[in-house]
Short mmCIF file of C-alpha atoms in Angstrom, two decimals:
data_model
loop_
_atom_site.label_atom_id
_atom_site.label_comp_id
_atom_site.label_asym_id
_atom_site.label_seq_id
_atom_site.Cartn_x
_atom_site.Cartn_y
_atom_site.Cartn_z
CA MET A 1 20.67 -0.79 -33.70
CA SER A 2 20.04 -3.42 -31.89
CA LYS A 3 16.49 -4.76 -31.65
CA LYS A 4 16.57 -6.79 -28.30
CA GLU A 5 14.09 -6.60 -25.57
CA TRP A 6 14.58 -4.59 -22.26
CA PRO A 7 15.26 -7.28 -19.51
CA LEU A 8 13.05 -8.17 -16.66
CA TRP A 9 13.91 -6.87 -13.17
CA GLU A 10 11.83 -7.89 -9.79
CA ILE A 11 10.78 -5.09 -8.00
CA PHE A 12 11.14 -4.46 -4.13
CA ILE A 13 9.44 -2.18 -2.51
CA ARG A 14 9.81 -0.86 1.15
CA SER A 15 6.36 0.76 1.82
CA LYS A 16 7.72 2.60 4.87
CA ALA A 17 10.73 3.22 7.39
CA GLY A 18 11.26 0.50 9.77
CA LEU A 19 9.82 -1.78 7.33
CA ASN A 20 11.67 -4.41 4.83
CA HIS A 21 12.05 -4.57 1.05
CA LYS A 22 8.87 -6.93 -0.55
CA HIS A 23 9.26 -8.43 -3.71
CA VAL A 24 5.59 -6.54 -5.94
CA GLY A 25 6.55 -7.86 -9.01
CA SER A 26 8.33 -7.60 -12.45
CA LEU A 27 8.75 -5.13 -14.90
CA ARG A 28 10.71 -4.41 -18.41
CA ALA A 29 13.30 -1.70 -18.42
CA ALA A 30 16.34 -1.10 -20.19
CA ASP A 31 18.81 -0.28 -17.27
CA ALA A 32 18.55 -0.39 -13.62
CA GLU A 33 17.93 3.05 -13.50
CA MET A 34 14.60 2.75 -15.86
CA ALA A 35 14.01 -0.15 -13.72
CA VAL A 36 13.74 2.43 -10.45
CA GLU A 37 11.38 5.07 -12.35
CA ASN A 38 9.11 2.45 -13.80
CA GLY A 39 8.68 0.55 -10.34
CA ARG A 40 7.67 4.00 -9.78
CA ASP A 41 5.47 4.46 -11.64
CA VAL A 42 3.44 0.89 -11.83
CA TYR A 43 4.10 0.05 -8.42
CA THR A 44 3.76 3.25 -6.67
CA ARG A 45 0.77 5.15 -7.83
CA ARG A 46 -1.09 5.73 -4.36
CA SER A 47 1.79 5.99 -1.75
CA GLU A 48 2.75 2.51 -1.70
CA GLY A 49 6.39 3.16 -0.75
CA ILE A 50 9.09 5.27 -0.09
CA SER A 51 12.21 3.27 -1.03
CA ILE A 52 12.75 1.07 -4.39
CA TRP A 53 15.11 -1.86 -4.89
CA ALA A 54 15.32 -3.56 -8.28
CA VAL A 55 17.19 -6.82 -9.43
CA GLU A 56 17.59 -8.22 -12.95
CA SER A 57 15.34 -11.65 -12.77
CA LYS A 58 18.43 -13.53 -14.20
CA ASP A 59 20.54 -12.46 -11.13
CA VAL A 60 17.76 -14.46 -8.71
CA TYR A 61 19.14 -17.75 -7.97
CA ALA A 62 15.87 -19.82 -6.53
CA SER A 63 15.60 -23.40 -4.75
CA ASP A 64 14.02 -25.67 -6.01
CA PRO A 65 10.52 -26.10 -4.81
CA THR A 66 11.02 -30.03 -5.47
CA GLU A 67 13.55 -30.23 -2.90
CA ALA A 68 11.79 -28.26 -0.84
CA ASP A 69 10.65 -31.19 1.80
CA SER A 70 14.45 -32.14 2.46
CA LEU A 71 15.42 -28.95 2.24
CA PHE A 72 13.33 -27.37 4.63
CA GLU A 73 13.30 -30.79 6.98
CA PRO A 74 15.96 -29.31 9.41
CA SER A 75 14.06 -26.82 11.11
CA ASP A 76 10.81 -29.14 10.67
CA SER A 77 12.21 -31.88 13.09
CA LYS A 78 13.69 -29.57 16.23
CA VAL A 79 10.67 -28.72 17.78
CA TYR A 80 12.83 -27.77 20.96
CA ARG A 81 14.02 -24.60 19.03
CA HIS A 82 10.19 -23.08 19.98
CA PRO A 83 9.84 -21.70 23.54
CA THR A 84 6.23 -24.31 23.28
CA PHE A 85 8.29 -27.04 23.82
CA TYR A 86 9.60 -26.40 27.65
CA ASP A 87 8.08 -26.87 30.69
CA VAL A 88 7.84 -23.56 33.08
CA PRO A 89 7.12 -24.44 36.67
CA ASP A 90 3.48 -22.42 37.51
CA GLY A 91 4.16 -19.71 39.72
CA ILE A 92 6.66 -18.28 36.96
CA SER A 93 4.31 -15.28 34.91
CA HIS A 94 6.89 -13.99 32.55
CA MET A 95 9.36 -15.85 31.23
CA MET B 1 11.69 -37.97 -9.03
CA LYS B 2 12.40 -39.93 -12.81
CA ASP B 3 10.38 -42.71 -11.92
CA ILE B 4 7.39 -40.35 -10.83
CA ASN B 5 4.91 -40.46 -14.12
CA ILE B 6 2.51 -37.22 -15.82
CA SER B 7 -0.50 -39.13 -13.74
CA GLU B 8 1.35 -39.27 -10.95
CA LEU B 9 2.26 -35.72 -10.87
CA GLU B 10 -0.95 -34.66 -11.96
CA ARG B 11 -2.97 -36.20 -9.26
CA LYS B 12 -0.58 -34.29 -7.02
CA PHE B 13 -1.10 -31.20 -8.41
CA GLN B 14 -4.69 -31.29 -8.09
CA GLU B 15 -4.67 -32.67 -4.53
CA LYS B 16 -2.72 -29.15 -3.99
CA ILE B 17 -5.43 -27.51 -5.81
CA ASP B 18 -7.81 -28.94 -3.42
CA LYS B 19 -6.43 -27.75 -0.30
CA ASP B 20 -6.05 -24.02 -1.69
CA ILE B 21 -2.49 -24.52 -2.11
CA LYS B 22 -1.44 -21.80 -4.55
CA ILE B 23 0.74 -22.73 -7.27
CA GLU B 24 3.89 -20.64 -7.83
CA PRO B 25 5.95 -20.87 -11.15
CA LYS B 26 8.57 -23.23 -10.43
CA ASP B 27 6.05 -25.48 -9.36
CA TRP B 28 5.02 -28.70 -12.06
CA MET B 29 1.71 -27.71 -13.44
CA PRO B 30 0.00 -29.69 -15.96
CA ASP B 31 0.30 -28.05 -19.72
CA ASP B 32 -3.34 -27.20 -20.11
CA TYR B 33 -3.27 -25.51 -16.93
CA ARG B 34 -0.11 -23.63 -17.73
CA GLN B 35 -1.87 -22.69 -21.90
CA THR B 36 -5.07 -22.16 -20.54
CA LEU B 37 -3.63 -19.13 -17.96
CA ILE B 38 -0.87 -18.06 -20.43
CA ARG B 39 -4.45 -17.38 -23.01
CA GLN B 40 -6.37 -15.87 -19.89
CA ILE B 41 -4.12 -13.78 -18.19
CA SER B 42 -2.41 -12.49 -21.25
CA GLN B 43 -6.04 -11.48 -23.08
CA HIS B 44 -6.94 -9.95 -19.52
CA ALA B 45 -3.52 -7.67 -20.02
CA HIS B 46 -4.93 -6.94 -23.51
CA SER B 47 -8.25 -5.97 -22.45
CA GLU B 48 -6.79 -3.60 -19.86
CA ILE B 49 -4.25 -2.14 -22.65
CA VAL B 50 -7.03 -1.36 -25.47
CA GLY B 51 -9.25 -0.22 -22.60
CA MET B 52 -7.53 2.70 -22.31
CA LEU B 53 -8.46 3.73 -26.00
CA PRO B 54 -12.12 4.52 -25.64
CA GLU B 55 -11.82 6.51 -22.11
CA GLY B 56 -8.03 8.40 -23.51
CA ASN B 57 -10.51 9.31 -26.28
CA TRP B 58 -12.23 12.05 -23.89
CA ILE B 59 -9.18 13.14 -22.14
CA THR B 60 -8.74 16.33 -24.04
CA ARG B 61 -13.00 16.77 -24.07
CA ALA B 62 -13.36 16.42 -19.94
CA PRO B 63 -16.49 18.71 -19.00
CA ASN B 64 -13.15 20.21 -16.69
CA LEU B 65 -10.40 20.25 -14.78
CA ARG B 66 -11.34 17.97 -12.34
CA ARG B 67 -12.91 15.25 -14.41
CA LYS B 68 -9.91 15.47 -16.41
CA ALA B 69 -7.03 14.41 -13.42
CA VAL B 70 -9.54 12.09 -12.55
CA LEU B 71 -9.87 10.47 -16.32
CA LEU B 72 -5.76 10.68 -16.68
CA ALA B 73 -5.58 8.80 -13.47
CA LYS B 74 -8.10 5.76 -14.35
CA VAL B 75 -6.52 5.39 -17.90
CA GLN B 76 -2.52 5.23 -15.88
CA ASP B 77 -4.51 2.89 -14.22
CA GLU B 78 -5.37 0.67 -16.62
CA ALA B 79 -1.69 0.81 -18.23
CA GLY B 80 -0.62 -0.22 -14.74
CA HIS B 81 -3.14 -3.32 -14.90
CA GLY B 82 -1.62 -4.45 -18.30
CA LEU B 83 1.58 -4.42 -16.83
CA TYR B 84 0.95 -6.42 -13.59
CA LEU B 85 -0.72 -9.21 -15.51
CA TYR B 86 2.23 -8.90 -18.35
CA SER B 87 4.24 -9.46 -15.52
CA SER B 88 2.77 -12.62 -14.29
CA VAL B 89 2.22 -13.73 -17.59
CA GLU B 90 5.83 -13.95 -18.23
CA THR B 91 5.99 -16.15 -14.79
CA LEU B 92 4.65 -19.01 -16.87
CA GLY B 93 7.36 -19.05 -19.63
CA ALA B 94 5.76 -16.34 -22.14
CA ASN B 95 7.29 -13.93 -23.72
CA ARG B 96 5.57 -10.43 -23.35
CA GLU B 97 6.10 -9.25 -26.82
CA GLU B 98 5.04 -12.62 -28.34
CA THR B 99 1.62 -12.10 -26.41
CA ILE B 100 1.54 -8.42 -27.52
CA ASP B 101 2.09 -9.36 -30.88
CA ASP B 102 -0.39 -11.80 -31.19
CA LEU B 103 -2.97 -9.01 -30.37
CA HIS B 104 -1.83 -7.21 -33.05
CA SER B 105 -2.44 -10.00 -35.31
CA GLY B 106 -5.56 -10.94 -34.30
CA LYS B 107 -4.83 -14.01 -32.69
CA ALA B 108 -5.49 -13.13 -29.17
CA LYS B 109 -8.48 -11.35 -28.62
CA TYR B 110 -9.71 -8.80 -25.52
CA SER B 111 -12.76 -8.00 -23.82
CA SER B 112 -15.46 -7.11 -26.77
CA ILE B 113 -16.76 -4.01 -24.62
CA PHE B 114 -13.98 -2.16 -26.12
CA ASN B 115 -15.04 -2.09 -29.99
CA TYR B 116 -17.39 0.07 -28.73
CA PRO B 117 -17.01 3.75 -29.56
CA THR B 118 -17.32 6.17 -27.08
CA VAL B 119 -19.75 9.17 -28.58
CA SER B 120 -20.22 11.03 -25.82
CA TRP B 121 -19.35 12.01 -22.24
CA ALA B 122 -21.71 10.19 -20.50
CA ASP B 123 -20.19 6.71 -21.80
CA MET B 124 -17.02 7.45 -19.37
CA GLY B 125 -19.60 7.58 -16.55
CA ALA B 126 -21.29 4.38 -18.18
CA ILE B 127 -17.80 2.32 -19.22
CA GLY B 128 -17.22 3.29 -15.26
CA TRP B 129 -19.86 2.44 -13.82
CA LEU B 130 -21.23 -0.42 -16.01
CA VAL B 131 -17.82 -1.91 -17.49
CA ASP B 132 -16.03 -1.21 -14.52
CA GLY B 133 -18.21 -2.50 -12.18
CA ALA B 134 -18.38 -6.14 -14.42
CA ALA B 135 -14.78 -6.43 -14.48
CA ILE B 136 -14.96 -5.77 -10.91
CA MET B 137 -17.26 -8.65 -10.81
CA ASN B 138 -14.92 -10.91 -12.52
CA GLN B 139 -11.74 -9.93 -10.56
CA VAL B 140 -13.01 -10.40 -7.25
CA PRO B 141 -13.26 -14.14 -7.46
CA LEU B 142 -10.05 -13.67 -9.32
CA CYS B 143 -8.04 -12.80 -6.20
CA ARG B 144 -8.23 -16.16 -5.07
CA CYS B 145 -7.13 -18.02 -7.59
CA SER B 146 -5.08 -20.33 -7.90
CA TYR B 147 -1.98 -19.15 -9.78
CA GLY B 148 0.20 -16.90 -6.72
CA PRO B 149 1.10 -14.37 -9.41
CA TYR B 150 -2.08 -13.66 -10.99
CA ALA B 151 -4.21 -13.89 -7.76
CA ARG B 152 -1.65 -11.47 -6.09
CA ALA B 153 -1.73 -8.83 -9.55
CA MET B 154 -5.74 -9.01 -8.94
CA VAL B 155 -5.72 -8.14 -5.26
CA ARG B 156 -3.75 -4.76 -6.95
CA VAL B 157 -6.23 -4.09 -9.44
CA CYS B 158 -8.87 -4.60 -7.22
CA LYS B 159 -8.07 -1.95 -4.82
CA GLU B 160 -7.93 0.37 -7.49
CA GLU B 161 -10.22 -0.73 -9.53
CA SER B 162 -13.27 0.26 -7.17
CA PHE B 163 -12.19 4.06 -7.48
CA HIS B 164 -12.84 3.57 -11.32
CA GLN B 165 -16.64 2.38 -10.09
CA ARG B 166 -17.70 5.26 -8.15
CA GLN B 167 -15.90 7.99 -10.55
CA GLY B 168 -18.48 6.10 -13.69
CA PHE B 169 -21.53 6.18 -10.90
CA GLU B 170 -20.81 10.02 -10.12
CA ILE B 171 -20.32 11.12 -13.57
CA MET B 172 -23.97 9.61 -14.11
CA ALA B 173 -25.55 10.72 -11.01
CA GLN B 174 -24.41 13.92 -11.63
CA LEU B 175 -25.37 14.07 -15.38
CA ALA B 176 -28.97 12.24 -14.12
CA LYS B 177 -30.00 15.11 -11.83
CA GLY B 178 -28.91 17.41 -14.86
CA THR B 179 -31.07 19.41 -17.16
CA PRO B 180 -33.11 17.16 -19.84
CA VAL B 181 -30.69 17.29 -22.17
CA GLN B 182 -28.37 16.48 -20.12
CA LYS B 183 -30.39 13.39 -18.40
CA GLU B 184 -30.87 11.91 -21.80
CA MET B 185 -27.20 11.75 -22.45
CA ALA B 186 -27.08 9.35 -19.31
CA GLN B 187 -29.97 7.35 -20.08
CA ASP B 188 -28.37 7.50 -23.46
CA ALA B 189 -25.28 5.91 -22.61
CA LEU B 190 -26.68 3.40 -20.42
CA ASN B 191 -29.19 1.61 -23.43
CA ARG B 192 -25.95 1.27 -25.66
CA PHE B 193 -23.52 0.21 -22.60
CA TRP B 194 -25.98 -2.23 -20.86
CA TRP B 195 -26.28 -5.18 -23.47
CA PRO B 196 -22.56 -5.60 -23.89
CA SER B 197 -21.70 -4.63 -20.35
CA LEU B 198 -24.11 -7.88 -19.34
CA MET B 199 -21.49 -9.90 -22.70
CA MET B 200 -18.82 -9.54 -20.93
CA PHE B 201 -19.01 -12.32 -18.64
CA GLY B 202 -19.08 -13.96 -21.73
CA PRO B 203 -21.36 -17.01 -22.84
CA ASN B 204 -24.44 -18.70 -20.90
CA ASP B 205 -22.88 -21.24 -18.83
CA ALA B 206 -24.16 -24.42 -21.56
CA GLU B 207 -22.10 -22.51 -24.03
CA SER B 208 -18.57 -22.35 -22.22
CA LYS B 209 -16.87 -24.77 -23.27
CA HIS B 210 -13.74 -23.89 -20.91
CA THR B 211 -15.87 -23.28 -17.29
CA ALA B 212 -16.01 -26.52 -16.31
CA GLN B 213 -12.10 -27.00 -16.07
CA SER B 214 -11.44 -23.59 -15.07
CA VAL B 215 -13.38 -24.23 -11.69
CA LYS B 216 -11.82 -27.52 -11.17
CA TRP B 217 -8.15 -25.90 -11.18
CA LYS B 218 -9.88 -23.22 -9.11
CA ILE B 219 -9.11 -20.14 -11.60
CA LYS B 220 -12.31 -19.26 -12.25
CA ARG B 221 -14.52 -19.80 -8.74
CA HIS B 222 -18.12 -18.69 -10.15
CA THR B 223 -19.37 -19.34 -13.51
CA ASN B 224 -20.13 -17.16 -16.21
CA ASP B 225 -24.52 -17.09 -15.44
CA GLU B 226 -23.23 -16.60 -11.30
CA LEU B 227 -21.21 -13.24 -11.77
CA ARG B 228 -23.71 -11.98 -14.52
CA GLN B 229 -26.40 -12.28 -12.07
CA MET B 230 -24.83 -11.19 -9.04
CA PHE B 231 -23.94 -8.39 -11.46
CA VAL B 232 -27.41 -7.34 -12.76
CA ASP B 233 -28.46 -7.51 -8.93
CA ALA B 234 -26.15 -4.77 -7.51
CA THR B 235 -26.71 -2.43 -10.62
CA VAL B 236 -30.46 -2.38 -11.19
CA PRO B 237 -31.51 -0.80 -8.03
CA GLN B 238 -28.30 1.96 -7.98
CA ALA B 239 -29.91 2.95 -11.63
CA GLU B 240 -33.11 2.77 -10.04
CA LEU B 241 -31.78 5.31 -7.32
CA ILE B 242 -30.48 7.58 -9.75
CA GLY B 243 -33.47 7.57 -11.65
CA LEU B 244 -32.83 6.20 -15.21
CA THR B 245 -33.97 3.02 -16.91
CA ILE B 246 -32.51 0.05 -17.66
CA PRO B 247 -33.00 -0.73 -21.56
CA ASP B 248 -34.59 -4.38 -20.88
CA LYS B 249 -38.65 -4.51 -21.03
CA ASP B 250 -38.57 -7.76 -19.84
CA LEU B 251 -36.41 -7.47 -16.62
CA LYS B 252 -38.26 -8.10 -13.54
CA PHE B 253 -37.49 -9.01 -9.58
CA ASN B 254 -38.31 -12.53 -8.54
CA GLU B 255 -39.91 -12.06 -5.18
CA GLU B 256 -38.74 -15.66 -4.39
CA THR B 257 -35.67 -15.98 -5.42
CA GLY B 258 -34.69 -12.37 -4.94
CA HIS B 259 -32.83 -11.51 -7.66
CA TYR B 260 -33.69 -10.12 -11.00
CA GLU B 261 -34.96 -12.12 -14.32
CA SER B 262 -32.75 -10.51 -17.39
CA GLY B 263 -34.57 -9.89 -20.97
CA ALA B 264 -32.37 -12.31 -23.36
CA ILE B 265 -29.34 -11.41 -24.37
CA ASN B 266 -28.49 -10.67 -28.68
CA TRP B 267 -25.63 -13.91 -28.53
CA ASP B 268 -25.24 -13.25 -32.30
CA GLU B 269 -24.04 -9.62 -31.44
CA PHE B 270 -21.86 -10.80 -28.57
CA TRP B 271 -20.14 -13.15 -31.68
CA GLU B 272 -19.68 -10.70 -34.35
CA VAL B 273 -17.90 -8.88 -31.90
CA VAL B 274 -15.38 -11.21 -30.75
CA LYS B 275 -14.76 -12.71 -34.80
CA GLY B 276 -14.14 -8.95 -35.21
CA ASN B 277 -16.96 -7.21 -36.96
CA GLY B 278 -17.46 -5.02 -34.14
CA PRO B 279 -18.08 -0.83 -34.39
CA CYS B 280 -14.19 -0.23 -33.97
CA ASN B 281 -12.39 -4.00 -33.73
CA LYS B 282 -10.17 -2.66 -36.56
CA ASP B 283 -10.04 0.51 -35.52
CA ARG B 284 -8.58 -0.44 -31.71
CA VAL B 285 -5.89 -3.19 -33.13
CA ASP B 286 -4.80 -0.79 -35.82
CA THR B 287 -4.49 2.15 -33.25
CA ARG B 288 -2.15 -0.74 -30.62
CA ARG B 289 -0.19 -1.97 -33.93
CA LYS B 290 0.79 1.15 -34.89
CA ALA B 291 1.73 2.60 -30.98
CA LYS B 292 3.97 -0.36 -31.13
CA GLU B 293 6.03 0.53 -34.55
CA ASP B 294 6.01 3.96 -33.69
CA GLY B 295 7.30 3.00 -30.55
CA MET B 296 10.06 1.65 -31.58
CA TRP B 297 12.64 4.26 -31.88
CA VAL B 298 11.87 4.63 -28.04
CA VAL B 299 13.08 1.23 -26.74
CA GLU B 300 16.29 1.48 -29.36
CA ALA B 301 17.02 4.48 -28.29
CA ALA B 302 17.05 3.22 -24.17
CA ASN B 303 18.91 -0.07 -24.94
CA ALA B 304 21.65 2.53 -26.82
CA TYR B 305 21.25 4.79 -23.95
CA ALA B 306 21.94 2.35 -21.36
CA GLU B 307 24.50 0.79 -23.09
CA LYS B 308 26.65 3.96 -23.11
CA ARG B 309 26.11 4.24 -19.53
CA ASN B 310 27.13 0.88 -18.85
CA ARG B 311 30.36 1.71 -21.40
CA ARG B 312 30.74 4.56 -18.40
CA LYS B 313 30.79 2.96 -15.84
CA SER B 314 33.02 -0.22 -16.86
CA ALA B 315 35.61 2.47 -17.72
#
């Protein structure tokens, strides 16, 4: 019989209809079904959720924090993407 | 990147800490910071798990169904808290099962309070009120800890912990206004748990070798003595309100400082319990070790079942 440890799963919870799933933490489980069951017991003991996603941690590909500056630079340098960049003449109350 | 030396990385790291920017798992961190957190979070996790044992002792003997349901829910929460913490210690690259094996081999510590026996029902009251009360004092500042996953786990824990303290205080308050025998039970539990609860905050600041560095790294926000003082100030009036007496003949209120002053703590007892010579140390660790060994077949059976299910899916 295998002595291998249960894999690690990342757990995401949708707290109510209309909201997105949000990462809450991780847990160990033998397979995806068990990860959902354990996620219920570990992360929703007080009605915190109506839906659970379980993703095996090894399948998460993440950006590198040391490259965050260059990765996100394009969005920092484009102030014209924000409405506050534009002049709106007096007399226009809603736009 | 390759030209950046360690001291430059450390300077940048401390700069982030000073600006209250959280450290996340993949960020660079000094090795000592990582090791300090692995030690602290895993010992915190072990405390939650071992902490189920003294209370589990009374689930089948709770005086009524309401108390039993509450105690069951509380013990289940403690298991959950242990799991949040093992999950955050794994983000630091530590292996969950290895940290658990360190507990079982005696290498890792857990809170010394759980090495005291629970001999009467009133101890369930004293533990909820005092032990969870002290734990809350410790844990609330940890919600602002510099390490993101630990801080987030603490937010969840603290939300759940406040019911733990209230249910304990309710048990004590009820016993204290009951028959003389019941009141005596409550007082006896307070007598036995008061000093060990004060010891939960750890050695005096002058003796605490990790405090200064942990404060600088914002792992700790208050020193042991500051937290202990906050606990005493909060708890003494609660005891008075329900007519119980704090077992400290030197305890007095200082009008000038607005704080209570406690008598001397018996640190010899504290160190004996930490070293493994408390009333229940051996029993607690043996019970945990046996639970893992006896439960291994469940781990293996679940693996076998998962493999079978996978084979069916791919067939």
